[in-house]
Coordinates of C-alpha atoms and ligand atoms in Angstrom, one line a residue:
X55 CA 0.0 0.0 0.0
X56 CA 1.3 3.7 -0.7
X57 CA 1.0 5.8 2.1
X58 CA 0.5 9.7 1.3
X59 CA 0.1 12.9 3.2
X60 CA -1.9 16.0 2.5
X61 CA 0.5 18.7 2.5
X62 CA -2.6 21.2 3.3
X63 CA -6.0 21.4 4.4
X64 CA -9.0 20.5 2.2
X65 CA -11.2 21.7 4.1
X66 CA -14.0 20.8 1.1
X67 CA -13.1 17.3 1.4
X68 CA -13.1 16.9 5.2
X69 CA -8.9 16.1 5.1
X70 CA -6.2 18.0 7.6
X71 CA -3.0 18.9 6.7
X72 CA -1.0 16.2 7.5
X73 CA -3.5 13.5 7.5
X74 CA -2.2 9.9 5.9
X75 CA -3.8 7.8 4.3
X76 CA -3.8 4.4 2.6
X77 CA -3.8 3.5 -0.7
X78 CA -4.0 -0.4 -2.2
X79 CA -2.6 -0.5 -5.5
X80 CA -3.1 -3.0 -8.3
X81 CA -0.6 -3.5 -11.2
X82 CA -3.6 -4.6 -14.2
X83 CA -1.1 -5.8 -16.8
X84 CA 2.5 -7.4 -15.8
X85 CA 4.9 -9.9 -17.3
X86 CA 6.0 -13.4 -16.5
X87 CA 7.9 -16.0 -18.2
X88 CA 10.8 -15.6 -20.5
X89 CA 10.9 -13.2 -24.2
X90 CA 14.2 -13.3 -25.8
X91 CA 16.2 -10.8 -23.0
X92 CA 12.7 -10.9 -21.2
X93 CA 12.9 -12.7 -18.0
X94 CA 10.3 -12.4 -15.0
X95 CA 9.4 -14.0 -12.0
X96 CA 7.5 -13.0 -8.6
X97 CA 10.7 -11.9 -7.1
X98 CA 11.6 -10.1 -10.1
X99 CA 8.0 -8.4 -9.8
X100 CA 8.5 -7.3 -6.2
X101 CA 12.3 -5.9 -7.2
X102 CA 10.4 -3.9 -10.0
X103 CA 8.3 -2.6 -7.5
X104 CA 10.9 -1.4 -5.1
X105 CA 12.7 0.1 -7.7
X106 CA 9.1 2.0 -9.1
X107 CA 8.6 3.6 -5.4
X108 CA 12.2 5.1 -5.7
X109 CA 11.0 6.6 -8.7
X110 CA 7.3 7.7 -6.8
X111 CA 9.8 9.8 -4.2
X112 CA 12.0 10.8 -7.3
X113 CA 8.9 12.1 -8.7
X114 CA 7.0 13.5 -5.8
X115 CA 10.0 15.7 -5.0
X116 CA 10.0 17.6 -7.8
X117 CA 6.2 18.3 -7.8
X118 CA 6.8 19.6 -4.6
X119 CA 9.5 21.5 -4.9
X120 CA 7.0 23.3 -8.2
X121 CA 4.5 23.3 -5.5
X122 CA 2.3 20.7 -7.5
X123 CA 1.5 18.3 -5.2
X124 CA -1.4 17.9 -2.9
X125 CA -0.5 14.2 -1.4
X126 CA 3.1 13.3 -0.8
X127 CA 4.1 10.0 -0.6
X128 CA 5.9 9.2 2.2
X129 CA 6.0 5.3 2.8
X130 CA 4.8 1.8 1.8
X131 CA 3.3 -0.9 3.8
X132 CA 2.8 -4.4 3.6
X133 CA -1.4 -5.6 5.0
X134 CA -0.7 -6.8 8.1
X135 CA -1.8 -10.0 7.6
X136 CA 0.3 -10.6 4.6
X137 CA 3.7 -8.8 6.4
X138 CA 2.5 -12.0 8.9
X139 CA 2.6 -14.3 6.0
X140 CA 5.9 -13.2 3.9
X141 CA 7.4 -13.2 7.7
X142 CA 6.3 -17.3 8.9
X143 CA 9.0 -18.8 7.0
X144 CA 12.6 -17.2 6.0
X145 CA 12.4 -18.3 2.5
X146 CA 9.8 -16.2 2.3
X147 CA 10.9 -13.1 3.9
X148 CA 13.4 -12.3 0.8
X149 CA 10.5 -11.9 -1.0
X150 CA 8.5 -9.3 1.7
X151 CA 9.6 -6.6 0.0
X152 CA 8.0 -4.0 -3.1
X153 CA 4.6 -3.2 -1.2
X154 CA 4.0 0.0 -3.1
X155 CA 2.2 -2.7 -4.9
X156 CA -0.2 -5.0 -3.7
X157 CA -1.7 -7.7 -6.3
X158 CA -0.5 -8.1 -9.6
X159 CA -2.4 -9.6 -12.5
X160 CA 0.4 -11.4 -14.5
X161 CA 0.2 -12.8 -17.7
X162 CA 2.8 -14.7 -19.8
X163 CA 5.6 -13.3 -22.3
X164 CA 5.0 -14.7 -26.0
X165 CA 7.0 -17.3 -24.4
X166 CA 10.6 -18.6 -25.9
X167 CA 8.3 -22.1 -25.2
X168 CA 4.6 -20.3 -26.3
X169 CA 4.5 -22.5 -29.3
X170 CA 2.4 -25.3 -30.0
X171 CA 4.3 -29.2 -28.7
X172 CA 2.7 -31.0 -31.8
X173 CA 0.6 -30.2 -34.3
X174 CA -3.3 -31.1 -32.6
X175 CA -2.0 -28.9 -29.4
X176 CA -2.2 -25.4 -28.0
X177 CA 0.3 -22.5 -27.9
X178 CA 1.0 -21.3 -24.2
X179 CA 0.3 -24.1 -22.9
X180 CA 3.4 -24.4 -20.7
X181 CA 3.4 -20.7 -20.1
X182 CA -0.2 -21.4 -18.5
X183 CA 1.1 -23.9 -16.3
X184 CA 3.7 -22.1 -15.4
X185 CA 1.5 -18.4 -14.7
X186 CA -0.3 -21.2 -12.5
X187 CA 2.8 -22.7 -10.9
X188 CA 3.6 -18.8 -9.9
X189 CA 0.2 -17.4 -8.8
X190 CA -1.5 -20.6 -7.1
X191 CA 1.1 -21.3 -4.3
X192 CA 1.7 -19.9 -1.1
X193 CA 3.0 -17.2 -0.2
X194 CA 2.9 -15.4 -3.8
X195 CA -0.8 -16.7 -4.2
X196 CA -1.6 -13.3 -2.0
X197 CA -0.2 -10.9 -4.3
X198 CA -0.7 -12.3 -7.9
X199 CA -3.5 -13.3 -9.4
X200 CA -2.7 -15.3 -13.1
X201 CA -4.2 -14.6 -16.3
X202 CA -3.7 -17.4 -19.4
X203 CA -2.8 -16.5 -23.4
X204 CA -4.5 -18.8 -25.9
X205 CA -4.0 -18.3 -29.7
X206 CA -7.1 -18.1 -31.7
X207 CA -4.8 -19.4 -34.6
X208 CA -4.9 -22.1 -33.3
X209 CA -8.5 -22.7 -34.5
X210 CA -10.9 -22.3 -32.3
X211 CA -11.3 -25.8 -30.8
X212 CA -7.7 -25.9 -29.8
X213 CA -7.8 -22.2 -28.2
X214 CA -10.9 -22.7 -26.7
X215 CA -9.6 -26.0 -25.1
X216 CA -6.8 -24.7 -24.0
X217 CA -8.7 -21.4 -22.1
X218 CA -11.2 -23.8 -20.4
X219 CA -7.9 -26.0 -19.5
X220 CA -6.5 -22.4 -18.2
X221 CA -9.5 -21.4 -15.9
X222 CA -11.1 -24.7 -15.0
X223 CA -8.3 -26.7 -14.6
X224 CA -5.2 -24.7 -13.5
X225 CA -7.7 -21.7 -12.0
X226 CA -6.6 -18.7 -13.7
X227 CA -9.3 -15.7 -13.7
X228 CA -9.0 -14.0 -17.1
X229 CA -7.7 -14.2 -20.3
X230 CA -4.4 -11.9 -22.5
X231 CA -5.1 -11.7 -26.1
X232 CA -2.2 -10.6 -28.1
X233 CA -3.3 -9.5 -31.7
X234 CA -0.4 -8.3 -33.0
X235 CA 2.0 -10.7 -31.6
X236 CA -0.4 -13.7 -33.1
X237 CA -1.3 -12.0 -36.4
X238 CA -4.7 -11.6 -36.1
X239 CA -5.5 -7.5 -36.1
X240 CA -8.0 -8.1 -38.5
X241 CA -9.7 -11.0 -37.0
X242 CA -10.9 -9.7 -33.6
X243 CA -14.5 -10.0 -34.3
X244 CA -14.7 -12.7 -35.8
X245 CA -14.2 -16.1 -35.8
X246 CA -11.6 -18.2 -33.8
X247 CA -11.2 -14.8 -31.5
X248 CA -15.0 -14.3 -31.4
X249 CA -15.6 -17.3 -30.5
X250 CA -12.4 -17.5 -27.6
X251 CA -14.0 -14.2 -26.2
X252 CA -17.1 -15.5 -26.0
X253 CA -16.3 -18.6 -24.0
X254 CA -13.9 -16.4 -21.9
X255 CA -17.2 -14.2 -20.7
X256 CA -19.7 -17.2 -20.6
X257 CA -17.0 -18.6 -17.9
X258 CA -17.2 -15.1 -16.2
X259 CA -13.5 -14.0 -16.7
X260 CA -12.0 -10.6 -18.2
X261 CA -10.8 -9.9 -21.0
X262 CA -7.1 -7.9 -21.9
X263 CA -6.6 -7.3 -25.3
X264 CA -3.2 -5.3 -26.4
X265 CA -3.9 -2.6 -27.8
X266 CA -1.7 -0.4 -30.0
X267 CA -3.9 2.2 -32.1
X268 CA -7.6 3.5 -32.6
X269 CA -8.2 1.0 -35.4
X270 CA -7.9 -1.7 -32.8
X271 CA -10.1 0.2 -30.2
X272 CA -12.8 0.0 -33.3
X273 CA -12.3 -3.4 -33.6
X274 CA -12.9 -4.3 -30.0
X275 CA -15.6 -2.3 -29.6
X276 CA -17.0 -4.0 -32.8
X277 CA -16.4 -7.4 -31.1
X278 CA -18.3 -6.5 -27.9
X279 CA -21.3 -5.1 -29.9
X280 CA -21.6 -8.8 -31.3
X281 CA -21.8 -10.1 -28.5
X282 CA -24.2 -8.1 -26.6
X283 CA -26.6 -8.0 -29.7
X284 CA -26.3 -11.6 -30.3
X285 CA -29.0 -13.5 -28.5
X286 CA -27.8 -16.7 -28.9
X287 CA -24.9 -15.0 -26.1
X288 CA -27.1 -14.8 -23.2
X289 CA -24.7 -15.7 -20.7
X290 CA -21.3 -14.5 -22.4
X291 CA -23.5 -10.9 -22.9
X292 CA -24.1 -10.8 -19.1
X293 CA -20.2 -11.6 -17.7
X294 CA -18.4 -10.0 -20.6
X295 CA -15.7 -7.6 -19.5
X296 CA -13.1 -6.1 -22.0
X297 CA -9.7 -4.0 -21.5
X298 CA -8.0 -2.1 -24.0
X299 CA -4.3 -3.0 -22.9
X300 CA -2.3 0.8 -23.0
X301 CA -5.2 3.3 -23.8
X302 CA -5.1 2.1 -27.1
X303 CA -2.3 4.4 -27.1
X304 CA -4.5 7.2 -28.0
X305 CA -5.4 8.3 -24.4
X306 CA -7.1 12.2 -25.6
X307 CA -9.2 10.0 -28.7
X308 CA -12.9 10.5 -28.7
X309 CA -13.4 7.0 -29.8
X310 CA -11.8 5.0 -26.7
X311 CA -14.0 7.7 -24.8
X312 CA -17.2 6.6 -26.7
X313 CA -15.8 2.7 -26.4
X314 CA -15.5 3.0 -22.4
X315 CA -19.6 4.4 -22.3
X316 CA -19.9 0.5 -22.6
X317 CA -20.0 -1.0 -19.2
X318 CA -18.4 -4.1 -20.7
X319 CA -15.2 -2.0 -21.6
X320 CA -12.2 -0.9 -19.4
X321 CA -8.8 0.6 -20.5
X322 CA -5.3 0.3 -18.7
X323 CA -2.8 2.9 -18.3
X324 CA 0.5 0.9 -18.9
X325 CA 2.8 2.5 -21.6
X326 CA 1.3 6.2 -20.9
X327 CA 3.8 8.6 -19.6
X328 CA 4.7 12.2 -19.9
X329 CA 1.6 14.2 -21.4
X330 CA -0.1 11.5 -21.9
X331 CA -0.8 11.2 -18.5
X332 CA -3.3 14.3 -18.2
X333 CA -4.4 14.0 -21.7
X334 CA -5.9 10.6 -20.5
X335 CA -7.5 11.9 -17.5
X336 CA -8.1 15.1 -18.2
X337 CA -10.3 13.5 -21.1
X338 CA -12.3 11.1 -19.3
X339 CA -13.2 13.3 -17.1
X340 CA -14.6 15.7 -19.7
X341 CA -16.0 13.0 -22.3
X342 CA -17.4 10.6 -19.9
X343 CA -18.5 13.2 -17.1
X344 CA -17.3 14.4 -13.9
X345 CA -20.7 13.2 -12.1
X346 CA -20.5 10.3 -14.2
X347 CA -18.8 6.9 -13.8
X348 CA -15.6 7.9 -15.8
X349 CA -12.9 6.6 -12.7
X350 CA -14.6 3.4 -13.1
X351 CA -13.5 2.7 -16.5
X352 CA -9.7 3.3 -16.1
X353 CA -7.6 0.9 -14.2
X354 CA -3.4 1.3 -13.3
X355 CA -1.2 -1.3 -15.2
X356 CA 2.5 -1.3 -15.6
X357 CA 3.8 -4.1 -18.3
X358 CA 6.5 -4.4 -16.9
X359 CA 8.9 -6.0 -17.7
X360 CA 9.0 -4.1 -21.3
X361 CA 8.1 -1.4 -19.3
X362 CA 9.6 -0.3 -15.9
X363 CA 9.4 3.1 -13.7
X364 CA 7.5 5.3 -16.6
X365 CA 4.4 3.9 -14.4
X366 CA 5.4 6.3 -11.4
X367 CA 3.9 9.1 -13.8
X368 CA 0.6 7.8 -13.4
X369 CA 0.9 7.5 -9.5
X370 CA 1.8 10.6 -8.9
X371 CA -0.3 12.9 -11.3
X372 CA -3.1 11.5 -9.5
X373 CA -1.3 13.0 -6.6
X374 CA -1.4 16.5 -8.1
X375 CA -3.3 19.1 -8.2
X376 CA -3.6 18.8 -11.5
X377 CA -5.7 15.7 -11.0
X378 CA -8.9 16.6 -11.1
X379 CA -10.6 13.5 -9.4
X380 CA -10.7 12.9 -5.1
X381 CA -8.5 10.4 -3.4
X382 CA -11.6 7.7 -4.0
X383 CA -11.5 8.4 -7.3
X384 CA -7.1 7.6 -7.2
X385 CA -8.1 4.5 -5.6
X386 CA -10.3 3.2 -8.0
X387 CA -7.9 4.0 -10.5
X388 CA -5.0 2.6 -8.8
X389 CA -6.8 -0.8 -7.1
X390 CA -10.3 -0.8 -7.0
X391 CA -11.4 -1.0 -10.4
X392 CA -9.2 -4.3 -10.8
X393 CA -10.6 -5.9 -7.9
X394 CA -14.2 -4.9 -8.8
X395 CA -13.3 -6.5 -12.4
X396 CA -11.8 -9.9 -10.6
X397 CA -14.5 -10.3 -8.0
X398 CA -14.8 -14.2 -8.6
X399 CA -13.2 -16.2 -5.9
X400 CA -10.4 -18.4 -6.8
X401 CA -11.7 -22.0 -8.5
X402 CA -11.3 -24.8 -10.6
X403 CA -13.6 -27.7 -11.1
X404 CA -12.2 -30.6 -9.2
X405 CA -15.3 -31.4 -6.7
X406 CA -14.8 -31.3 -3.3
X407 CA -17.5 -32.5 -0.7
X408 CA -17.2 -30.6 2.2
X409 CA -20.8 -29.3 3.4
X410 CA -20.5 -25.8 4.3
X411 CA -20.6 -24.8 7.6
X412 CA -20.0 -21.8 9.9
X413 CA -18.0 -21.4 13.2
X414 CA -18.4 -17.8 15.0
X415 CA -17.1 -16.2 17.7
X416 CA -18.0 -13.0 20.2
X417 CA -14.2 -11.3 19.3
X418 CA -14.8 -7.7 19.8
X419 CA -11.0 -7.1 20.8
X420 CA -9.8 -9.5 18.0
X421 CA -7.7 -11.4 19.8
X422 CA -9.8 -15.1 18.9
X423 CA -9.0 -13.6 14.8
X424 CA -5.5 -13.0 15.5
X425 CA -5.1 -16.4 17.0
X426 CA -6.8 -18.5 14.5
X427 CA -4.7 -16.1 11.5
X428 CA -1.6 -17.9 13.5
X429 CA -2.6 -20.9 13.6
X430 CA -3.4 -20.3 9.7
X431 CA -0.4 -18.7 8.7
X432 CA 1.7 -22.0 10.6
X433 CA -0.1 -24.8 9.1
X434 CA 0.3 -22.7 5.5
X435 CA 3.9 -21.9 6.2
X436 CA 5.0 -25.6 7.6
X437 CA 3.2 -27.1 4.2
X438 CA 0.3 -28.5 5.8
X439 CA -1.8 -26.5 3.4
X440 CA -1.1 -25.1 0.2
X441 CA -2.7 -21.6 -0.4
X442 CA -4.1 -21.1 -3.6
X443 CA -5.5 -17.3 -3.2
X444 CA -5.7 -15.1 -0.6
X445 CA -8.5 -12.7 -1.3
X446 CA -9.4 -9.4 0.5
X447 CA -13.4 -8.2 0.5
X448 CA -14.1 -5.5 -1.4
X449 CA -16.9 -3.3 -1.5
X450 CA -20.0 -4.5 -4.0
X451 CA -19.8 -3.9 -7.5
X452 CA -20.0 0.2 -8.6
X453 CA -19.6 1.5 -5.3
X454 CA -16.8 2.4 -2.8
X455 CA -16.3 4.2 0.1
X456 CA -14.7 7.5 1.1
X457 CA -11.0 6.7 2.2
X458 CA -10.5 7.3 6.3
X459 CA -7.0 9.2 7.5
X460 CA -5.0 6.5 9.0
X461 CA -5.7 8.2 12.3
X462 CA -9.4 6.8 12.0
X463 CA -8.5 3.7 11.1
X464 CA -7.0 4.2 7.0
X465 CA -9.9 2.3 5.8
X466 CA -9.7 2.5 1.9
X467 CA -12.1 0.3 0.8
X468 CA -10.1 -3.2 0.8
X469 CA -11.7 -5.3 4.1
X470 CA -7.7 -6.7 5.2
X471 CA -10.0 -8.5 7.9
X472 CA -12.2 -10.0 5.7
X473 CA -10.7 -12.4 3.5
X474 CA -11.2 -16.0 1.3
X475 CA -8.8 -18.4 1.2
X476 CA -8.5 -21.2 -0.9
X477 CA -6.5 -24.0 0.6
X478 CA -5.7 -27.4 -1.0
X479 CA -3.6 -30.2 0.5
X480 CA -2.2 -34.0 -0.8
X481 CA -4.3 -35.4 1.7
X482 CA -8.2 -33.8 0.7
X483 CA -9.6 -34.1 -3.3
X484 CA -10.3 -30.5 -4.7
X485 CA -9.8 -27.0 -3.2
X486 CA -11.7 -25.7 0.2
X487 CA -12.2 -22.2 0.8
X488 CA -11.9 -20.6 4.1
X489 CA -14.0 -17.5 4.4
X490 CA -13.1 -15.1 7.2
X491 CA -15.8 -12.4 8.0
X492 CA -15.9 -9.2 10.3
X493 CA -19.9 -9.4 11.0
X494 CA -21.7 -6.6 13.1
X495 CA -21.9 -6.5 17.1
X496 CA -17.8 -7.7 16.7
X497 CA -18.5 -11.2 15.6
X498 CA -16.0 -13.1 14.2
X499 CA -17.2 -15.6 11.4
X500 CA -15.2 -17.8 10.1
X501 CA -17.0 -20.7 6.9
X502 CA -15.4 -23.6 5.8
X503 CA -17.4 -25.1 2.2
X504 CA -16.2 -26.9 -0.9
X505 CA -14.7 -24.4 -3.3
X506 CA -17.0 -26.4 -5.7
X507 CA -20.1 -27.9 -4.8
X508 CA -24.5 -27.7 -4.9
X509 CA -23.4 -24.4 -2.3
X510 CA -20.7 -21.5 -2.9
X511 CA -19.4 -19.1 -2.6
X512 CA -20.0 -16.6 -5.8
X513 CA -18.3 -13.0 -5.1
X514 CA -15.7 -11.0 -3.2
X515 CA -18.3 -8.1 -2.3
X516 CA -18.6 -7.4 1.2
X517 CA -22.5 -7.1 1.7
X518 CA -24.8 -9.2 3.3
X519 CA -27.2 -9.1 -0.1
X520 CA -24.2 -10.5 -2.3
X521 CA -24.1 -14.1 0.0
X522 CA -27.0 -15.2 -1.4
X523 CA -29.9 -17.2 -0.2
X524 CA -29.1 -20.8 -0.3
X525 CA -25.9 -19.8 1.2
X526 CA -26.6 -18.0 3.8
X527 CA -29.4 -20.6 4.8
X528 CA -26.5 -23.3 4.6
X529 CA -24.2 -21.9 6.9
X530 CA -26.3 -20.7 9.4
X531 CA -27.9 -24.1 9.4
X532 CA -24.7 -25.6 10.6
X533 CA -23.7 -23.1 12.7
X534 CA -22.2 -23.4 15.4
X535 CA -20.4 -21.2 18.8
X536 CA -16.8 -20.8 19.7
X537 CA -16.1 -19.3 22.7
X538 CA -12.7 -19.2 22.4
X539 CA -9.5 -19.3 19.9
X540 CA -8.8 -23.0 21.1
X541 CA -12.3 -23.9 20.7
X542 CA -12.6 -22.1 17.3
X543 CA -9.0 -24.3 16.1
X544 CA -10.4 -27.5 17.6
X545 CA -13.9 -27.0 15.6
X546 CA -12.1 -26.3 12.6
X547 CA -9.8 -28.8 12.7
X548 CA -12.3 -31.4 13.4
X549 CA -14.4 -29.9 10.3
X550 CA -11.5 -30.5 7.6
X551 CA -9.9 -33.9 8.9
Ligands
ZN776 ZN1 2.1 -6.4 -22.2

């Protein structure tokens, strides 16, 4: 998280001089895998991350010194609960390190091993497996969340094999579509890619296209217009998602303006720098209205690693005065929008059997959650479990809430105390998700269902609505009292063995 400070009062916006504050930041379009001189792994991604806060300061200190900056950024900070997990085993604690950023969607290079093994089989296949291998473990599993490549030249059976392989199989939640890397510009409404898009959203996963000029903007927009006036895409037309990768690169043209008035589009900054920076902003905020939802349709992404640090100049014009937004708005932008647009929990189909059920706890102080997040953290760390995600609440879709000073608690919209987790082991079939929940009157609830099953868990948002019926009525039909840490380990442990 980046921590900033308001170097006056804003008296407007109810914030002190001096007041902190926050921020969770999301990294929408990153590299992993191995291009030619290209070469990335997490460790590599938290490095890169380091290195981009020393470019923040860098930054920040000449704004300030023009008098040009409203928030100065003065820190990073790991969540707590994550600090807890990078620090349980010292293998780990190398990595604890480049918390200006805190998830990262990753996605694979056009792979020195992308291509196909044989001639009835996919590209990336092996880069999947190995975005998997990278995102799905503990403790990187908390900060990366994996995206798969297929190529629609493939023909569509292949590609679309291979992306229900990718998301049902190996659990990765969206899908990087490279156009002018696979040759197919003029093909992206059609056919193979029509068809690969259109399986991506019926299985309820984004969408990243790169995206290098206008004409390609057209093209997508084209695409998504097919869908959602096709009726034989009922489904796909309800879940479908798109981002133009880099602003199309044309980050002041009406057209990606007029593309992102369709809820089912998003852009990404990564590869704007300089000017570009306010032309982007400056232009939403004028095309798609200031009362409007225009910080909803722009998300913070990096590509690193064929870019680095030019990403700071995003950070910290929406630092400025010159930004026109509010810190919610910045937050959106730099974190929110991304988790909003990845609100699935982690999952892939293996079946698991576990009824659901519910242990809670009277934990006002929240000592019973800090002692069952121990007991967590050592079973995860020692290899009892394997963690597949770790997944903070967010708030439900299209909303989110002002951002507190750090004084009143430096609330910012992510719950770090409400959480799923997916854990799998040798010894269990299929994946189990633990679902940690803050609930009002300082109870403590903490579920334990089948990541797959008749009852599940559907979506991230934090609100009582979003649980669902059949859910709710599940767990609080096995539900059952704790009235201490030892008693809430003991039930749990009996649950899962
Ligand atoms: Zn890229």
């Amino acid at each position: 998280m980046l921590v900033v400070r308001a170097v006056e009062d804003l008296p407007q916006r109810g914030i002190s001089k001096n007041d902190e504050f926050r921020l969770y930041l999301v990294d929408a379009h990153h590299h992993m895998g191995r291009e030619k001189g290209h070469r990335n792994t997490p460790s590599g991604a938290y490095d890169f991350y380091t290195q981009l806060w020393f470019e923040v300061q860098k930054q920040a200190e000449q704004l300030a010194e023009e008098d040009r900056l409203l928030f100065r950024p003065v820190g990073v900070e790991a969540p707590a609960l994550l600090n807890q997990l990078f620090e349980s085993k010292d293998s780990w604690r190398r990595a604890n390190h480049g918390w200006l950023v805190d998830r990262t969607v990753v996605f694979p290079y056009t792979d020195d091993y992308s291509a196909p093994e044989g001639p009835r089989s996919a590209s990336f296949a092996v880069s999947n497996d190995k975005i998997a291998g990278w995102t799905g473990r503990a403790p990187h599993s908390s900060r990366l969340i994996g995206f798969c490549r297929v190529n629609p030249r493939d023909g569509e059976d292949i590609a679309v094999a291979e992306l229900e392989r990718a998301i049902l199989d190996l659990g990765l939640r969206g899908l990087k579509l490279h156009p002018l890397a696979q040759l197919f510009v003029d093909e992206i409404d059609s056919g193979p890619t029509r068809s690969v898009v259109k399986r991506a959203a019926e299985l309820s996963v984004p969408i990243i296209f790169d995206t290098r000029n206008i004409r390609t903007v057209d093209r997508i927009r084209s695409l998504v217009d097919s869908i959602l006036n096709d009726p034989s895409c009922g489904e796909a037309a309800r879940n479908l998602r798109v981002i133009i990768a880099h602003c199309g690169m044309s980050p002041s043209d009406s057209k990606l303006f007029e593309a992102l008035r369709d809820p089912a589009i998003l852009t990404e900054t990564s590869s704007l720098h300089d000017l570009d920076v306010p032309a982007l902003f400056e232009s939403a905020y004028e095309r798609l209205g200031p009362k409007g939802k225009w910080s909803d349709r722009i998300m913070f992404g990096t590509d690193f690693s064929f870019l680095t640090v030019q990403a700071a100049d995003v950070i910290t014009y929406l630092l400025s005065r010159e930004f026109q937004g509010t810190l919610v708005d910045a937050q959106k932008i730099l974190g929110g929008n991304a988790l909003h647009l990845i609100q699935k929990p982690f999952r892939t189909r293996m079946k698991t059997s576990l009824p659901p059920r519910e242990i809670y706890s009277h934990d006002k102080s929240h000592a019973v959650q800090s002692a069952f997040e121990e007991f967590l953290l050592r079973e995860i760390s020692r290899g009892a479990w394997d963690m597949a995600s770790l997944d903070f609440m967010i708030p439900p879709q299209s909303t989110w809430p002002s951002i507190e000073a750090v004084e009143k608690g430096g609330f910012n919209g992510v719950y770090q105390d409400s959480y799923l987790v997916t854990l799998r082991s040798a010894k269990t079939e299929g994946d189990l998700h633990v679902w940690i929940r803050r609930r009002a009157g300082g109870l403590l609830s903490v579920a334990l269902l089948g990541a797959q099953g008749s009852v599940r868990i559907e979506s991230l948002e934090h609100a009582s609505q979003k649980v669902g019926a059949v859910l709710s009525k599940a767990l609080s039909d096995n539900s059952h009292l704790a009235k201490s840490a030892d008693e809430l380990v003991s039930a749990f442990e009996t649950a899962i063995a």
